[in-house]
GROMACS .gro file of C-alpha atoms in nm:
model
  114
    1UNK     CA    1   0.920   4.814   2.618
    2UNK     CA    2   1.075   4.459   2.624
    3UNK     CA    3   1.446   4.456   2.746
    4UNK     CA    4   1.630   4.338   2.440
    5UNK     CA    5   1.989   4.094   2.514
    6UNK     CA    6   2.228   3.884   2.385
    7UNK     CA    7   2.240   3.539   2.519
    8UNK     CA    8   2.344   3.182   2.466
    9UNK     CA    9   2.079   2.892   2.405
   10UNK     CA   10   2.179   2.570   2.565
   11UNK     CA   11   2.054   2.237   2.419
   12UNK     CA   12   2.153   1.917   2.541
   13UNK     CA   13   2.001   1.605   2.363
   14UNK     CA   14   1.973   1.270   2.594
   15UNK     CA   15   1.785   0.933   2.583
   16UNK     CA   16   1.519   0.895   2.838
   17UNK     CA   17   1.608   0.619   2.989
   18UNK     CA   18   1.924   0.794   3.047
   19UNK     CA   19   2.068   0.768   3.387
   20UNK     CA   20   2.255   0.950   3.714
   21UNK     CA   21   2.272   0.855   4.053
   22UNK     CA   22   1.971   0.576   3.990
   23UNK     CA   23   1.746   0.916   3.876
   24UNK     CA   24   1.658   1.042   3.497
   25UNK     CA   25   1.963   1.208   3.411
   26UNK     CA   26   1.723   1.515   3.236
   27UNK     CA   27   1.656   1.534   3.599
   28UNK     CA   28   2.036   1.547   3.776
   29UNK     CA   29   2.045   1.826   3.442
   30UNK     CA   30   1.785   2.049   3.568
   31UNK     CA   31   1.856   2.055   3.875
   32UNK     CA   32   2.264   2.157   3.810
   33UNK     CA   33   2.115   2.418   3.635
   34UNK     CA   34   1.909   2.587   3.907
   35UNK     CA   35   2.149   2.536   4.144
   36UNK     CA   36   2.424   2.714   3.958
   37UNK     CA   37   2.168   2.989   3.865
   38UNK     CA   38   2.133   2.981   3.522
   39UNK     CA   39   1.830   3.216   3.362
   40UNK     CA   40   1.579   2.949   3.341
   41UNK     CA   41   1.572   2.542   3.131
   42UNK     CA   42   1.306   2.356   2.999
   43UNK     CA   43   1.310   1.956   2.942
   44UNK     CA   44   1.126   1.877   2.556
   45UNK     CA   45   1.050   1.504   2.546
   46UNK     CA   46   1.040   1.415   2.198
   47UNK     CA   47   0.781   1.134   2.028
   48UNK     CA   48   1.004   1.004   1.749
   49UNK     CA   49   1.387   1.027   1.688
   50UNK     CA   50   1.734   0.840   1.645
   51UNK     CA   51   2.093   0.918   1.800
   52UNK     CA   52   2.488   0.773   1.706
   53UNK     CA   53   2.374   0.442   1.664
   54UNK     CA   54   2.036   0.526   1.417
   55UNK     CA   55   1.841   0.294   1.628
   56UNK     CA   56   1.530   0.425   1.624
   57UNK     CA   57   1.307   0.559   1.922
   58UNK     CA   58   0.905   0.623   1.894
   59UNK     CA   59   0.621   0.647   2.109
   60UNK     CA   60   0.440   0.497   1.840
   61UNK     CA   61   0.578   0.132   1.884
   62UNK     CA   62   0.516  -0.068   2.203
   63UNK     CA   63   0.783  -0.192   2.411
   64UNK     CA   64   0.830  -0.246   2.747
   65UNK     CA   65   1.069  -0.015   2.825
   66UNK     CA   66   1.098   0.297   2.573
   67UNK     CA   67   1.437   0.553   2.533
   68UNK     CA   68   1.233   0.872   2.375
   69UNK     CA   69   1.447   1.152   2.288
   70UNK     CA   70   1.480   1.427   2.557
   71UNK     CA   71   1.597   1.767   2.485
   72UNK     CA   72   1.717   2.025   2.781
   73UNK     CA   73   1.723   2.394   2.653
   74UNK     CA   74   1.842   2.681   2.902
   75UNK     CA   75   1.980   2.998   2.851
   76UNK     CA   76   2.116   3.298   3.012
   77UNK     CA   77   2.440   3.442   2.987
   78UNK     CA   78   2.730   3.336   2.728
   79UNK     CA   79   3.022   3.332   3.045
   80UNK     CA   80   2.681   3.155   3.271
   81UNK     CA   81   2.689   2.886   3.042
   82UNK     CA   82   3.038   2.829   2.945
   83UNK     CA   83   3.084   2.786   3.359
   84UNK     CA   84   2.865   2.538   3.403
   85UNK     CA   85   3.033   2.316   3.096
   86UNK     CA   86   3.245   2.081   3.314
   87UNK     CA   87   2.972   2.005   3.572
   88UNK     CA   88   2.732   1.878   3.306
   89UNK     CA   89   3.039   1.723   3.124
   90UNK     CA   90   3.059   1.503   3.498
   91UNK     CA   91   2.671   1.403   3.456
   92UNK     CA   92   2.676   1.336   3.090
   93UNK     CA   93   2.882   1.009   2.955
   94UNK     CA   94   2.765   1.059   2.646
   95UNK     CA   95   2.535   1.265   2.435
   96UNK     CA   96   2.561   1.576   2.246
   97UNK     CA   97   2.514   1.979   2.324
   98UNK     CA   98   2.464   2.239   2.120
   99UNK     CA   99   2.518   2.643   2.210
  100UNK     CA  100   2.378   2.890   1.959
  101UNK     CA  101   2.379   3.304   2.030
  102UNK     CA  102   2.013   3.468   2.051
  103UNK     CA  103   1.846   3.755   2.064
  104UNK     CA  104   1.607   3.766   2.377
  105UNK     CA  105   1.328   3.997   2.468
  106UNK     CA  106   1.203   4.002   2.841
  107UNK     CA  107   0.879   4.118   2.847
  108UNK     CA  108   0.782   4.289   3.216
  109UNK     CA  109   0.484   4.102   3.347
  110UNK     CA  110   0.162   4.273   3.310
  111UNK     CA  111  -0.003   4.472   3.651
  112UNK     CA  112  -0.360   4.248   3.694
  113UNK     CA  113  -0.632   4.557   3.687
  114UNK     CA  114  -0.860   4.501   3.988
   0.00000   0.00000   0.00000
């Protein structure tokens, strides 16, 4: 039987090409995560999409340097995730996040017959 919870989704949306500490920001993201021990995140790179300033951003146009849209999700946790607010509002200058409730179903992993 899956273990059934309520917990809060995490999306942060940032431009590729975005930046801390001379490293892809996505990056600096991650790892904040993991070290504060949330649940588990996942980076998305996106092929086409547009921010504030509807300039537009595709894989599908060549240029030397591209900005494709980058999407973070994690979850865990709703008091997990409201604690590690202020650290990623350090990292990010910009940018937007998004937190949404969800129903989650952990599935125990499966014994390998021999």
């Amino acid at each position: 039987m899956p273990i059934e919870e309520e917990l809060t989704l995490m999306r942060i949306f940032v431009g590729e090409s975005d930046r801390w500490q001379h490293r892809p920001l996505y990056q600096a993201i991650v790892e904040l995560l993991c070290a504060e021990g949330l649940a588990g995140a996942t980076v998305l790179k996106g092929s086409m999409g547009f921010g504030a300033r509807s300039e537009l951003h595709s894989d599908r146009y060549l240029r030397l340097s591209s900005d494709l849209p980058v999407v973070i999700e994690a979850i865990d946790r709703p008091a997990q995730v409201e604690a590690v607010l202020p650290k990623l509002e350090q990292l990010c200058g910009g940018g937007l996040l998004t937190l949404e409730n969800v129903r989650a179903f952990r599935f125990a992993a499966r014994e390998e017959s021999a």
